[in-house]
Amino acid sequence: MTVELTGIIPPLTTPLTAEADVDTASLERLCAFLLDGGVDGLFVCGSSGEVALLSDAQRAKVIGVAAATASGQVPVLAGVIDTGTARVIDHARAAVKAGAGAVVATPPFYVAPNADEVVRHYRLLADAVDAPVVAYDIPSATHSPLSRAVVERLAHDRIVVALKDSSGDLDGFRAHLSATADTGLRVFTGSETMTDIALQLGAHGAVPGLANVDPHGYVRIRRAADAGDWAAAAAEQERLRRIFAIIDVADRNRIGFTAGALGAFKAAQHLRGVIDTPRCADPLLPLESSEIDAVRAILEREGVLD
Amino acid sequence: MTVELTGIIPPLTTPLTAEADVDTASLERLCAFLLDGGVDGLFVCGSSGEVALLSDAQRAKVIGVAAATASGQVPVLAGVIDTGTARVIDHARAAVKAGAGAVVATPPFYVAPNADEVVRHYRLLADAVDAPVVAYDIPSATHSPLSRAVVERLAHDRIVVALKDSSGDLDGFRAHLSATADTGLRVFTGSETMTDIALQLGAHGAVPGLANVDPHGYVRIRRAADAGDWAAAAAEQERLRRIFAIIDVADRNRIGFTAGALGAFKAAQHLRGVIDTPRCADPLLPLESSEIDAVRAILEREGVLD
Amino acid sequence: MTVELTGIIPPLTTPLTAEADVDTASLERLCAFLLDGGVDGLFVCGSSGEVALLSDAQRAKVIGVAAATASGQVPVLAGVIDTGTARVIDHARAAVKAGAGAVVATPPFYVAPNADEVVRHYRLLADAVDAPVVAYDIPSATHSPLSRAVVERLAHDRIVVALKDSSGDLDGFRAHLSATADTGLRVFTGSETMTDIALQLGAHGAVPGLANVDPHGYVRIRRAADAGDWAAAAAEQERLRRIFAIIDVADRNRIGFTAGALGAFKAAQHLRGVIDTPRCADPLLPLESSEIDAVRAILEREGVLD
Amino acid sequence: MTVELTGIIPPLTTPLTAEADVDTASLERLCAFLLDGGVDGLFVCGSSGEVALLSDAQRAKVIGVAAATASGQVPVLAGVIDTGTARVIDHARAAVKAGAGAVVATPPFYVAPNADEVVRHYRLLADAVDAPVVAYDIPSATHSPLSRAVVERLAHDRIVVALKDSSGDLDGFRAHLSATADTGLRVFTGSETMTDIALQLGAHGAVPGLANVDPHGYVRIRRAADAGDWAAAAAEQERLRRIFAIIDVADRNRIGFTAGALGAFKAAQHLRGVIDTPRCADPLLPLESSEIDAVRAILEREGVLD
């Protein structure tokens, strides 16, 4: 039951067909594209995977495809994101059955739990499922932030093996690293734009959504970090920061943040020939063609597209 | 496919056994208690029903029991609350199959949709399910408020038949009533503490969680409102406002808002002999005995317990 | 030192000249217009008076003009709004010297005080100034809400004589009325759109910014309320709610909320011939002519302009 | 009118006497202590200086003392923080008269300005005062964040010469650095805990409140950064992060954030013998003796006190 969690672990988008089914062939190509890029793991059914918009059957299919394609080369992590403990446990059992090597869970949401209830949630999950549990802090989605005290308790009691921190709070991230240094907790940033800094601060890795588009760039950051070459890491990061501007090309008066960001990732994957169709799951609206042109222009400018 | 939605429609708690299964016998007693109190409908699998903490199987069981117990005397509404469209449609189909006469859906959450995407969500749901759809605005849980413009579109396009407004924004509630007056939209308040005012402003009814504890009081408000006796309605409302203090007896440093409020409702139902066990679903923590004593004292003071 | 606080007390805009000086003649006309409309007091240097954008000298001039024009017919209240206790006491002393009969103070802001510090702020102010103190809750501006517990302490210890509640939380307003009923606290709503309901709940009066534009309408609500004719009060309120739409005519991508709302009030006052110039204080930007046309159209539709 | 802004510029606390007057002798000692520590400038009347709680006369006195003590060795910056443009211009003229070499202004607050109005505010200020203007982003206090677009406009139009970024958003900080690199804007972090990272990202300096307590530590970070020795910078930063825990010793149920943090800074300065009295301005409440003991213990543990 041990899984080595380290390095660049992209949170995969979920390629869909025009009819909104899981596009198995595209998903296999995406896995291969990322593995070819040198990533250290695959994280499916995360926020970038539109997990909240997928049915249970779709979730299981995605995990199965990723596990089969990875075939043990790198660990496959699966999001088991839902509002409450019973539901999360159901997802976790299904994920393990489908081939996941670790499960990634947010705190409960919709129900405004307090700290003790959040710890209890993770403890019940860890007890119920035969796989390591990763805590996932993404308050922009859950509105249930993981406090420093909760992270410390989860780490010290060995309830979770890792943290994915998508809070955007780099000061808190540094605090987590200090407070859990002696626990073995693996601490990952979810930031696309501060991966170099996170690694310099001691992070064990990163789970950047933009690695769906440019895995090679993030792998270069990791390698520069391994070599202690922070200037090279920063230069690569700056390039990726410029590419990350693709998430802002969509008109936010027309479509929401999720549709804008994931639509841009999928448009870029489509432009790179990795996936067949850039559509997102219902009810998200698609990017318009002028917006896709803007994505293309950024990718061309930064050398991602020829 | 017509369901008459009006009056007092309590959002039922979900009685659980000590092992956290649905307590069918207690749920039947609760339905009978409410019907005996004169309520005009039963709303199961709402926020007060801990829907976010129930498994799919538990949701279906709850709906089935309520439908069987109501046996056509009053409509049974079922919450189909989840993060995204596909998941909500799955719940809605299961709910109709289990006997629900109408389904109650929040906007998508976790995924930060914009207005057009929210309207699209409801349209896809209404097209997919053979039952009337009620829109449910509860931004404290979803962090996806239904804007005035969205409510107007949903009403004017006849996508939803009713709105449950648990936003706490009485000014917005009044605006909804004005803006949808010619559409036939049925507008319900979710407020326990302003039911009298909502009815005076023209609301078609109320869905107050506290009606789980004292349905007779809310029915008296409705009857006073029907008679235009606003002073009587206000006096009854003031009594219910004092009872509503039970949601604040729990120490919020120990348990969260949901556990505090629902734990108090269930404690009161237990003290009244309606349900067997006051426990909430995982990971919510229970009230302590001193907190239950405080609930009892309030109920005794206000004449709810002898 | 007793001042009878009751009824409709408009929070006056501050008329400015084209050069952004206080326009004394317009201010005198505004006072006369409001007194002629039957209002029960004048509140100058409030949020609607752009107090936060006026210099100390301008504040004193405004108070002096209002006191001279009112000449004892109705009380003149003066906002003494600032970030900290020392600054507020300085304003309060200047306000009393300039003729104010009562001073209106928010809690400290910018400095994130807790409850005890807020109570201490009001106590120090009340001890330092020879005039009754009114507490002003406007969290949209201060981000320092007055909690129910703080309001109760201020009332029970007779630190303040009245509360102006511009929180928008009508449930909290009702709680304040209940909790302070035996203290003599005068409770005013700051809402333009729920004045009828507030009075029905037992409020002692209202401080609606829109009374700058249509004082007669608010006075009619008060008179209907005095007569217990809630249907008449509601009908008048609905008319005023439609007029209040003037605050939304401005493009909020171009100017902020304050500029949009106060600019509309001033445009309406200008269109009615009450003030000479509709400009706001720096750095607020003015309404454009098409936006002023939209204000005019609403006023004409509702019979405010011929 | 040129002032070289670079390096460590502590935002001085304002030492007060037991009677809440400015303690001139302590302030002189504090200036000397900081200059002796090797700081590159003095910033008085900032948030750490309790500017929002000082009268106009107190603000002028503080600036005068700092200017006299610095006597041209390093620049003296003065906060001119207030709600609106006219008030800020009045403060700025008084500050320059009292000896300030640059003025530091937040956007307007209380009045919810939009982007154009914020830019206009700074433009009017810069035109009105004969000193360079520094923009100060501290949304936790103002609730008026400076957006990336506004910072770019302020920089490209040379309206401000520098930015103090106390937003806590290191990703935004990095974006500011990129976007303004060709404008000459000096970009400072207000973070106590990420100074090393900010400098590595290219910041021109830091304005950390904790430098009131341990200026030598921050100067060591700056020197390590100048030498490109990021490991040494990080080690010193980690030590300062541990010291920064003093801001959390106070019971936040008893006193607010500002009183807790500034009270701890002043307690530490008092323990180090720099200032005579640790009190804060009204209405802030003081730390209790057990809390001061906790401050002492942290300072002793980290070698700040013998």
Short mmCIF file of N, CA, C and O in Angstrom, two decimals, chain A residues 47 51-56 58-59 81-87 90-91 106 108-114 116-118 120-121 124 136 138 140-143 252-259 279 282-285, chain B residues 47 51-56 58-59 81-87 90-91 106 108-114 116-118 120-121 124 136 138 140-143 252-259 279 282-285:
data_model
loop_
_atom_site.label_atom_id
_atom_site.label_comp_id
_atom_site.label_asym_id
_atom_site.label_seq_id
_atom_site.Cartn_x
_atom_site.Cartn_y
_atom_site.Cartn_z
N SER A 47 -10.18 18.78 -9.55
CA SER A 47 -10.95 19.93 -10.00
C SER A 47 -10.72 20.18 -11.48
O SER A 47 -11.66 20.49 -12.22
N VAL A 51 -14.35 16.92 -11.85
CA VAL A 51 -14.92 15.84 -11.07
C VAL A 51 -16.34 16.14 -10.60
O VAL A 51 -17.20 15.25 -10.55
N ALA A 52 -16.57 17.41 -10.27
CA ALA A 52 -17.87 17.76 -9.70
C ALA A 52 -18.97 17.69 -10.75
O ALA A 52 -20.15 17.73 -10.41
N LEU A 53 -18.59 17.57 -12.01
CA LEU A 53 -19.57 17.54 -13.09
C LEU A 53 -19.71 16.16 -13.72
O LEU A 53 -20.48 15.97 -14.65
N LEU A 54 -18.94 15.20 -13.22
CA LEU A 54 -18.98 13.83 -13.76
C LEU A 54 -19.90 12.95 -12.93
O LEU A 54 -19.96 13.08 -11.71
N SER A 55 -20.57 12.03 -13.60
CA SER A 55 -21.36 11.02 -12.88
C SER A 55 -20.42 10.00 -12.24
O SER A 55 -19.23 9.94 -12.55
N ASP A 56 -20.98 9.20 -11.35
CA ASP A 56 -20.17 8.17 -10.71
C ASP A 56 -19.57 7.22 -11.74
O ASP A 56 -18.40 6.82 -11.63
N GLN A 58 -18.84 7.84 -14.84
CA GLN A 58 -17.76 8.52 -15.57
C GLN A 58 -16.49 8.59 -14.74
O GLN A 58 -15.38 8.42 -15.26
N ARG A 59 -16.64 8.84 -13.46
CA ARG A 59 -15.47 8.87 -12.59
C ARG A 59 -14.72 7.54 -12.65
O ARG A 59 -13.49 7.50 -12.79
N ILE A 81 -13.99 13.46 -4.51
CA ILE A 81 -14.47 14.74 -3.99
C ILE A 81 -15.98 14.73 -3.91
O ILE A 81 -16.67 14.46 -4.90
N ASP A 82 -16.48 15.00 -2.71
CA ASP A 82 -17.92 15.09 -2.52
C ASP A 82 -18.19 15.80 -1.20
O ASP A 82 -17.27 16.12 -0.47
N THR A 83 -19.47 16.00 -0.94
CA THR A 83 -19.84 16.88 0.17
C THR A 83 -19.70 16.25 1.55
O THR A 83 -19.47 16.98 2.52
N GLY A 84 -19.86 14.92 1.65
CA GLY A 84 -19.89 14.33 2.98
C GLY A 84 -19.15 13.01 3.07
O GLY A 84 -18.79 12.39 2.06
N THR A 85 -18.96 12.54 4.27
CA THR A 85 -18.10 11.39 4.52
C THR A 85 -18.60 10.12 3.83
O THR A 85 -17.82 9.42 3.17
N ALA A 86 -19.88 9.82 3.99
CA ALA A 86 -20.39 8.58 3.39
C ALA A 86 -20.18 8.58 1.88
O ALA A 86 -19.78 7.56 1.28
N ARG A 87 -20.48 9.70 1.27
CA ARG A 87 -20.34 9.80 -0.18
C ARG A 87 -18.88 9.66 -0.60
O ARG A 87 -18.55 9.02 -1.61
N ASP A 90 -17.77 6.08 -0.39
CA ASP A 90 -18.26 5.34 -1.56
C ASP A 90 -17.37 5.58 -2.79
O ASP A 90 -17.00 4.64 -3.50
N HIS A 91 -17.04 6.84 -3.01
CA HIS A 91 -16.16 7.15 -4.14
C HIS A 91 -14.79 6.50 -3.98
O HIS A 91 -14.20 6.00 -4.93
N THR A 106 -11.16 16.38 -0.45
CA THR A 106 -11.32 17.67 0.21
C THR A 106 -12.01 17.46 1.55
O THR A 106 -12.56 16.39 1.81
N PRO A 108 -15.31 18.05 3.94
CA PRO A 108 -16.72 18.17 3.56
C PRO A 108 -17.03 19.61 3.17
O PRO A 108 -16.42 20.55 3.69
N PHE A 109 -17.95 19.78 2.25
CA PHE A 109 -18.38 21.14 1.94
C PHE A 109 -19.90 21.15 1.89
O PHE A 109 -20.54 20.13 2.09
N TYR A 110 -20.48 22.30 1.68
CA TYR A 110 -21.92 22.55 1.73
C TYR A 110 -22.40 22.57 3.18
O TYR A 110 -23.35 23.29 3.49
N VAL A 111 -21.72 21.85 4.08
CA VAL A 111 -22.22 21.64 5.43
C VAL A 111 -21.42 22.36 6.53
O VAL A 111 -21.68 22.16 7.72
N ALA A 112 -20.47 23.22 6.14
CA ALA A 112 -19.78 24.07 7.10
C ALA A 112 -19.27 23.33 8.33
O ALA A 112 -19.63 23.66 9.46
N PRO A 113 -18.39 22.35 8.15
CA PRO A 113 -17.87 21.62 9.30
C PRO A 113 -16.86 22.46 10.08
O PRO A 113 -16.27 23.38 9.54
N ASN A 114 -16.66 22.10 11.35
CA ASN A 114 -15.57 22.77 12.07
C ASN A 114 -14.35 21.85 12.08
O ASN A 114 -14.34 20.77 11.47
N ASP A 116 -12.75 19.87 14.24
CA ASP A 116 -12.84 18.50 14.74
C ASP A 116 -13.59 17.61 13.76
O ASP A 116 -13.27 16.43 13.58
N GLU A 117 -14.61 18.17 13.14
CA GLU A 117 -15.39 17.39 12.19
C GLU A 117 -14.59 17.10 10.92
O GLU A 117 -14.74 16.04 10.31
N VAL A 118 -13.74 18.04 10.53
CA VAL A 118 -12.90 17.80 9.35
C VAL A 118 -11.89 16.69 9.64
O VAL A 118 -11.70 15.77 8.83
N ARG A 120 -12.27 14.35 11.79
CA ARG A 120 -13.04 13.10 11.89
C ARG A 120 -13.37 12.55 10.49
O ARG A 120 -13.32 11.34 10.25
N HIS A 121 -13.70 13.45 9.59
CA HIS A 121 -13.99 13.06 8.20
C HIS A 121 -12.80 12.29 7.61
O HIS A 121 -12.96 11.21 7.03
N LEU A 124 -12.28 8.82 9.36
CA LEU A 124 -13.25 7.81 8.92
C LEU A 124 -12.92 7.33 7.51
O LEU A 124 -13.02 6.14 7.21
N TYR A 136 -6.82 17.61 0.40
CA TYR A 136 -6.85 18.54 -0.73
C TYR A 136 -7.50 19.83 -0.25
O TYR A 136 -8.69 19.86 0.08
N ILE A 138 -8.69 23.34 -1.19
CA ILE A 138 -9.03 24.21 -2.31
C ILE A 138 -10.24 25.06 -1.92
O ILE A 138 -11.37 24.85 -2.35
N SER A 140 -11.27 27.91 -2.66
CA SER A 140 -12.04 28.62 -3.70
C SER A 140 -13.21 27.77 -4.18
O SER A 140 -14.22 28.29 -4.62
N ALA A 141 -13.08 26.46 -4.10
CA ALA A 141 -14.15 25.56 -4.51
C ALA A 141 -15.00 25.10 -3.34
O ALA A 141 -16.22 25.04 -3.42
N THR A 142 -14.36 24.75 -2.23
CA THR A 142 -15.09 24.15 -1.11
C THR A 142 -15.59 25.18 -0.10
O THR A 142 -16.52 24.89 0.65
N HIS A 143 -14.94 26.32 -0.02
CA HIS A 143 -15.23 27.30 1.03
C HIS A 143 -15.09 26.66 2.41
O HIS A 143 -15.69 27.13 3.37
N ARG A 252 -15.48 36.75 -18.91
CA ARG A 252 -16.09 36.24 -17.67
C ARG A 252 -17.50 36.76 -17.44
O ARG A 252 -18.19 36.32 -16.52
N ASN A 253 -17.93 37.71 -18.26
CA ASN A 253 -19.35 38.06 -18.20
C ASN A 253 -20.20 37.01 -18.90
O ASN A 253 -21.41 36.97 -18.74
N ARG A 254 -19.54 36.20 -19.72
CA ARG A 254 -20.26 35.20 -20.50
C ARG A 254 -20.16 33.83 -19.86
O ARG A 254 -21.15 33.10 -19.76
N ILE A 255 -18.95 33.44 -19.45
CA ILE A 255 -18.78 32.12 -18.82
C ILE A 255 -18.03 32.29 -17.51
O ILE A 255 -17.35 33.29 -17.29
N GLY A 256 -18.18 31.32 -16.65
CA GLY A 256 -17.61 31.42 -15.32
C GLY A 256 -16.13 31.09 -15.28
O GLY A 256 -15.49 30.76 -16.28
N PHE A 257 -15.56 31.15 -14.07
CA PHE A 257 -14.12 30.92 -13.91
C PHE A 257 -13.73 29.52 -14.35
O PHE A 257 -12.73 29.32 -15.05
N THR A 258 -14.50 28.54 -13.92
CA THR A 258 -14.14 27.15 -14.24
C THR A 258 -14.17 26.93 -15.74
O THR A 258 -13.24 26.34 -16.32
N ALA A 259 -15.25 27.38 -16.38
CA ALA A 259 -15.34 27.20 -17.84
C ALA A 259 -14.21 27.94 -18.54
O ALA A 259 -13.66 27.45 -19.53
N ARG A 279 -14.55 20.39 -25.48
CA ARG A 279 -15.73 20.75 -24.70
C ARG A 279 -15.60 20.38 -23.22
O ARG A 279 -14.91 19.40 -22.85
N ASP A 282 -21.44 19.66 -18.89
CA ASP A 282 -22.58 20.52 -18.57
C ASP A 282 -22.54 20.91 -17.10
O ASP A 282 -22.21 20.07 -16.26
N PRO A 283 -22.92 22.13 -16.79
CA PRO A 283 -23.52 23.14 -17.67
C PRO A 283 -22.51 24.17 -18.18
O PRO A 283 -22.92 25.22 -18.62
N LEU A 284 -21.23 23.85 -18.14
CA LEU A 284 -20.22 24.84 -18.54
C LEU A 284 -20.36 25.16 -20.02
O LEU A 284 -20.59 24.27 -20.85
N LEU A 285 -20.19 26.42 -20.35
CA LEU A 285 -20.30 26.87 -21.74
C LEU A 285 -18.92 26.87 -22.38
O LEU A 285 -17.90 27.05 -21.71
N SER B 47 -31.35 20.64 2.91
CA SER B 47 -30.21 20.89 3.78
C SER B 47 -30.50 20.41 5.20
O SER B 47 -29.63 19.83 5.85
N VAL B 51 -28.83 16.21 3.35
CA VAL B 51 -28.72 15.55 2.05
C VAL B 51 -27.27 15.38 1.61
O VAL B 51 -26.90 14.38 1.00
N ALA B 52 -26.45 16.37 1.96
CA ALA B 52 -25.07 16.34 1.50
C ALA B 52 -24.26 15.25 2.18
O ALA B 52 -23.15 14.92 1.76
N LEU B 53 -24.83 14.69 3.25
CA LEU B 53 -24.12 13.67 4.02
C LEU B 53 -24.71 12.27 3.82
O LEU B 53 -24.23 11.31 4.41
N LEU B 54 -25.76 12.18 3.01
CA LEU B 54 -26.41 10.88 2.77
C LEU B 54 -25.89 10.24 1.49
O LEU B 54 -25.61 10.93 0.51
N SER B 55 -25.82 8.93 1.49
CA SER B 55 -25.47 8.21 0.26
C SER B 55 -26.67 8.22 -0.68
O SER B 55 -27.79 8.56 -0.28
N ASP B 56 -26.44 7.84 -1.92
CA ASP B 56 -27.53 7.78 -2.89
C ASP B 56 -28.64 6.83 -2.43
O ASP B 56 -29.83 7.12 -2.55
N GLN B 58 -29.41 6.03 0.61
CA GLN B 58 -30.14 6.63 1.73
C GLN B 58 -31.13 7.68 1.24
O GLN B 58 -32.25 7.79 1.74
N ARG B 59 -30.68 8.47 0.25
CA ARG B 59 -31.59 9.48 -0.30
C ARG B 59 -32.87 8.81 -0.83
O ARG B 59 -33.99 9.27 -0.57
N ILE B 81 -29.71 17.62 -4.61
CA ILE B 81 -28.64 18.61 -4.46
C ILE B 81 -27.31 17.96 -4.74
O ILE B 81 -26.95 16.94 -4.14
N ASP B 82 -26.59 18.54 -5.68
CA ASP B 82 -25.25 18.05 -5.99
C ASP B 82 -24.52 19.12 -6.78
O ASP B 82 -25.08 20.16 -7.12
N THR B 83 -23.26 18.82 -7.07
CA THR B 83 -22.37 19.85 -7.60
C THR B 83 -22.61 20.18 -9.07
O THR B 83 -22.36 21.31 -9.49
N GLY B 84 -23.06 19.19 -9.87
CA GLY B 84 -23.12 19.44 -11.30
C GLY B 84 -24.36 18.84 -11.96
O GLY B 84 -25.08 18.02 -11.37
N THR B 85 -24.57 19.21 -13.18
CA THR B 85 -25.81 18.89 -13.87
C THR B 85 -26.04 17.38 -14.00
O THR B 85 -27.14 16.88 -13.69
N ALA B 86 -25.04 16.66 -14.46
CA ALA B 86 -25.23 15.22 -14.66
C ALA B 86 -25.61 14.53 -13.34
O ALA B 86 -26.51 13.68 -13.30
N ARG B 87 -24.93 14.91 -12.31
CA ARG B 87 -25.21 14.30 -11.00
C ARG B 87 -26.61 14.66 -10.51
O ARG B 87 -27.32 13.82 -9.94
N ASP B 90 -29.19 12.65 -12.38
CA ASP B 90 -29.25 11.28 -11.84
C ASP B 90 -30.09 11.23 -10.56
O ASP B 90 -30.94 10.35 -10.38
N HIS B 91 -29.83 12.19 -9.67
CA HIS B 91 -30.62 12.22 -8.43
C HIS B 91 -32.10 12.45 -8.72
O HIS B 91 -32.97 11.87 -8.08
N THR B 106 -30.34 23.11 -6.16
CA THR B 106 -29.52 24.32 -6.08
C THR B 106 -28.83 24.54 -7.43
O THR B 106 -28.80 23.64 -8.27
N PRO B 108 -25.34 24.69 -9.58
CA PRO B 108 -24.09 23.95 -9.38
C PRO B 108 -23.22 24.65 -8.36
O PRO B 108 -23.27 25.88 -8.24
N PHE B 109 -22.46 23.89 -7.62
CA PHE B 109 -21.50 24.53 -6.73
C PHE B 109 -20.16 23.82 -6.86
O PHE B 109 -20.03 22.90 -7.65
N TYR B 110 -19.16 24.29 -6.17
CA TYR B 110 -17.77 23.84 -6.29
C TYR B 110 -17.15 24.39 -7.58
O TYR B 110 -15.95 24.64 -7.62
N VAL B 111 -17.96 24.62 -8.62
CA VAL B 111 -17.42 24.94 -9.95
C VAL B 111 -17.65 26.39 -10.38
O VAL B 111 -17.35 26.73 -11.53
N ALA B 112 -18.15 27.25 -9.49
CA ALA B 112 -18.24 28.68 -9.77
C ALA B 112 -18.85 29.00 -11.13
O ALA B 112 -18.23 29.66 -11.96
N PRO B 113 -20.11 28.59 -11.35
CA PRO B 113 -20.73 28.89 -12.63
C PRO B 113 -21.14 30.36 -12.73
O PRO B 113 -21.31 31.03 -11.71
N ASN B 114 -21.31 30.84 -13.95
CA ASN B 114 -21.88 32.19 -14.08
C ASN B 114 -23.36 32.08 -14.41
O ASN B 114 -23.94 30.98 -14.44
N ASP B 116 -25.37 32.47 -17.03
CA ASP B 116 -25.85 31.69 -18.17
C ASP B 116 -25.72 30.19 -17.89
O ASP B 116 -26.57 29.38 -18.30
N GLU B 117 -24.65 29.83 -17.23
CA GLU B 117 -24.44 28.41 -16.92
C GLU B 117 -25.45 27.91 -15.89
O GLU B 117 -25.89 26.76 -15.94
N VAL B 118 -25.82 28.77 -14.95
CA VAL B 118 -26.84 28.38 -13.97
C VAL B 118 -28.19 28.17 -14.65
O VAL B 118 -28.88 27.18 -14.40
N ARG B 120 -28.64 27.41 -17.72
CA ARG B 120 -28.51 26.20 -18.54
C ARG B 120 -28.66 24.94 -17.69
O ARG B 120 -29.29 23.95 -18.10
N HIS B 121 -28.08 24.96 -16.50
CA HIS B 121 -28.20 23.84 -15.57
C HIS B 121 -29.67 23.52 -15.31
O HIS B 121 -30.10 22.36 -15.41
N LEU B 124 -31.46 22.13 -18.50
CA LEU B 124 -31.12 20.73 -18.78
C LEU B 124 -31.83 19.80 -17.79
O LEU B 124 -32.32 18.73 -18.16
N TYR B 136 -33.51 26.39 -5.67
CA TYR B 136 -33.20 26.49 -4.25
C TYR B 136 -31.97 27.38 -4.09
O TYR B 136 -30.87 27.03 -4.52
N ILE B 138 -29.46 28.93 -1.64
CA ILE B 138 -28.91 28.82 -0.28
C ILE B 138 -27.41 29.09 -0.35
O ILE B 138 -26.56 28.20 -0.24
N SER B 140 -25.30 30.33 1.61
CA SER B 140 -24.44 29.97 2.75
C SER B 140 -23.87 28.57 2.57
O SER B 140 -22.79 28.25 3.07
N ALA B 141 -24.55 27.72 1.84
CA ALA B 141 -24.08 26.36 1.59
C ALA B 141 -23.38 26.24 0.23
O ALA B 141 -22.34 25.60 0.11
N THR B 142 -23.97 26.85 -0.79
CA THR B 142 -23.45 26.66 -2.15
C THR B 142 -22.40 27.68 -2.55
O THR B 142 -21.61 27.43 -3.44
N HIS B 143 -22.46 28.87 -1.94
CA HIS B 143 -21.59 29.97 -2.37
C HIS B 143 -21.82 30.29 -3.85
O HIS B 143 -20.94 30.84 -4.50
N ARG B 252 -19.79 26.49 19.35
CA ARG B 252 -19.32 26.48 17.96
C ARG B 252 -17.81 26.33 17.84
O ARG B 252 -17.29 26.18 16.74
N ASN B 253 -17.10 26.42 18.95
CA ASN B 253 -15.68 26.06 18.90
C ASN B 253 -15.51 24.55 18.85
O ASN B 253 -14.44 24.05 18.52
N ARG B 254 -16.57 23.84 19.21
CA ARG B 254 -16.49 22.38 19.27
C ARG B 254 -17.12 21.75 18.04
O ARG B 254 -16.56 20.83 17.45
N ILE B 255 -18.30 22.23 17.66
CA ILE B 255 -18.97 21.68 16.47
C ILE B 255 -19.36 22.81 15.54
O ILE B 255 -19.46 23.96 15.95
N GLY B 256 -19.56 22.48 14.29
CA GLY B 256 -19.85 23.50 13.28
C GLY B 256 -21.29 23.95 13.28
O GLY B 256 -22.13 23.47 14.07
N PHE B 257 -21.59 24.88 12.37
CA PHE B 257 -22.94 25.45 12.31
C PHE B 257 -23.98 24.37 12.03
O PHE B 257 -25.04 24.32 12.66
N THR B 258 -23.70 23.52 11.05
CA THR B 258 -24.69 22.52 10.67
C THR B 258 -24.97 21.56 11.82
O THR B 258 -26.13 21.27 12.14
N ALA B 259 -23.91 21.09 12.44
CA ALA B 259 -24.10 20.17 13.57
C ALA B 259 -24.85 20.86 14.70
O ALA B 259 -25.70 20.24 15.36
N ARG B 279 -28.94 11.67 16.66
CA ARG B 279 -27.63 11.79 16.02
C ARG B 279 -27.72 12.34 14.59
O ARG B 279 -28.69 12.12 13.87
N ASP B 282 -22.31 11.37 9.77
CA ASP B 282 -20.87 11.64 9.79
C ASP B 282 -20.52 12.70 8.75
O ASP B 282 -21.09 12.66 7.64
N PRO B 283 -19.59 13.57 9.07
CA PRO B 283 -18.72 13.60 10.25
C PRO B 283 -19.21 14.53 11.34
O PRO B 283 -18.42 14.90 12.21
N LEU B 284 -20.47 14.91 11.30
CA LEU B 284 -20.96 15.87 12.30
C LEU B 284 -20.90 15.27 13.69
O LEU B 284 -21.23 14.10 13.89
N LEU B 285 -20.53 16.10 14.65
CA LEU B 285 -20.41 15.67 16.04
C LEU B 285 -21.72 15.96 16.76
O LEU B 285 -22.44 16.89 16.42
#
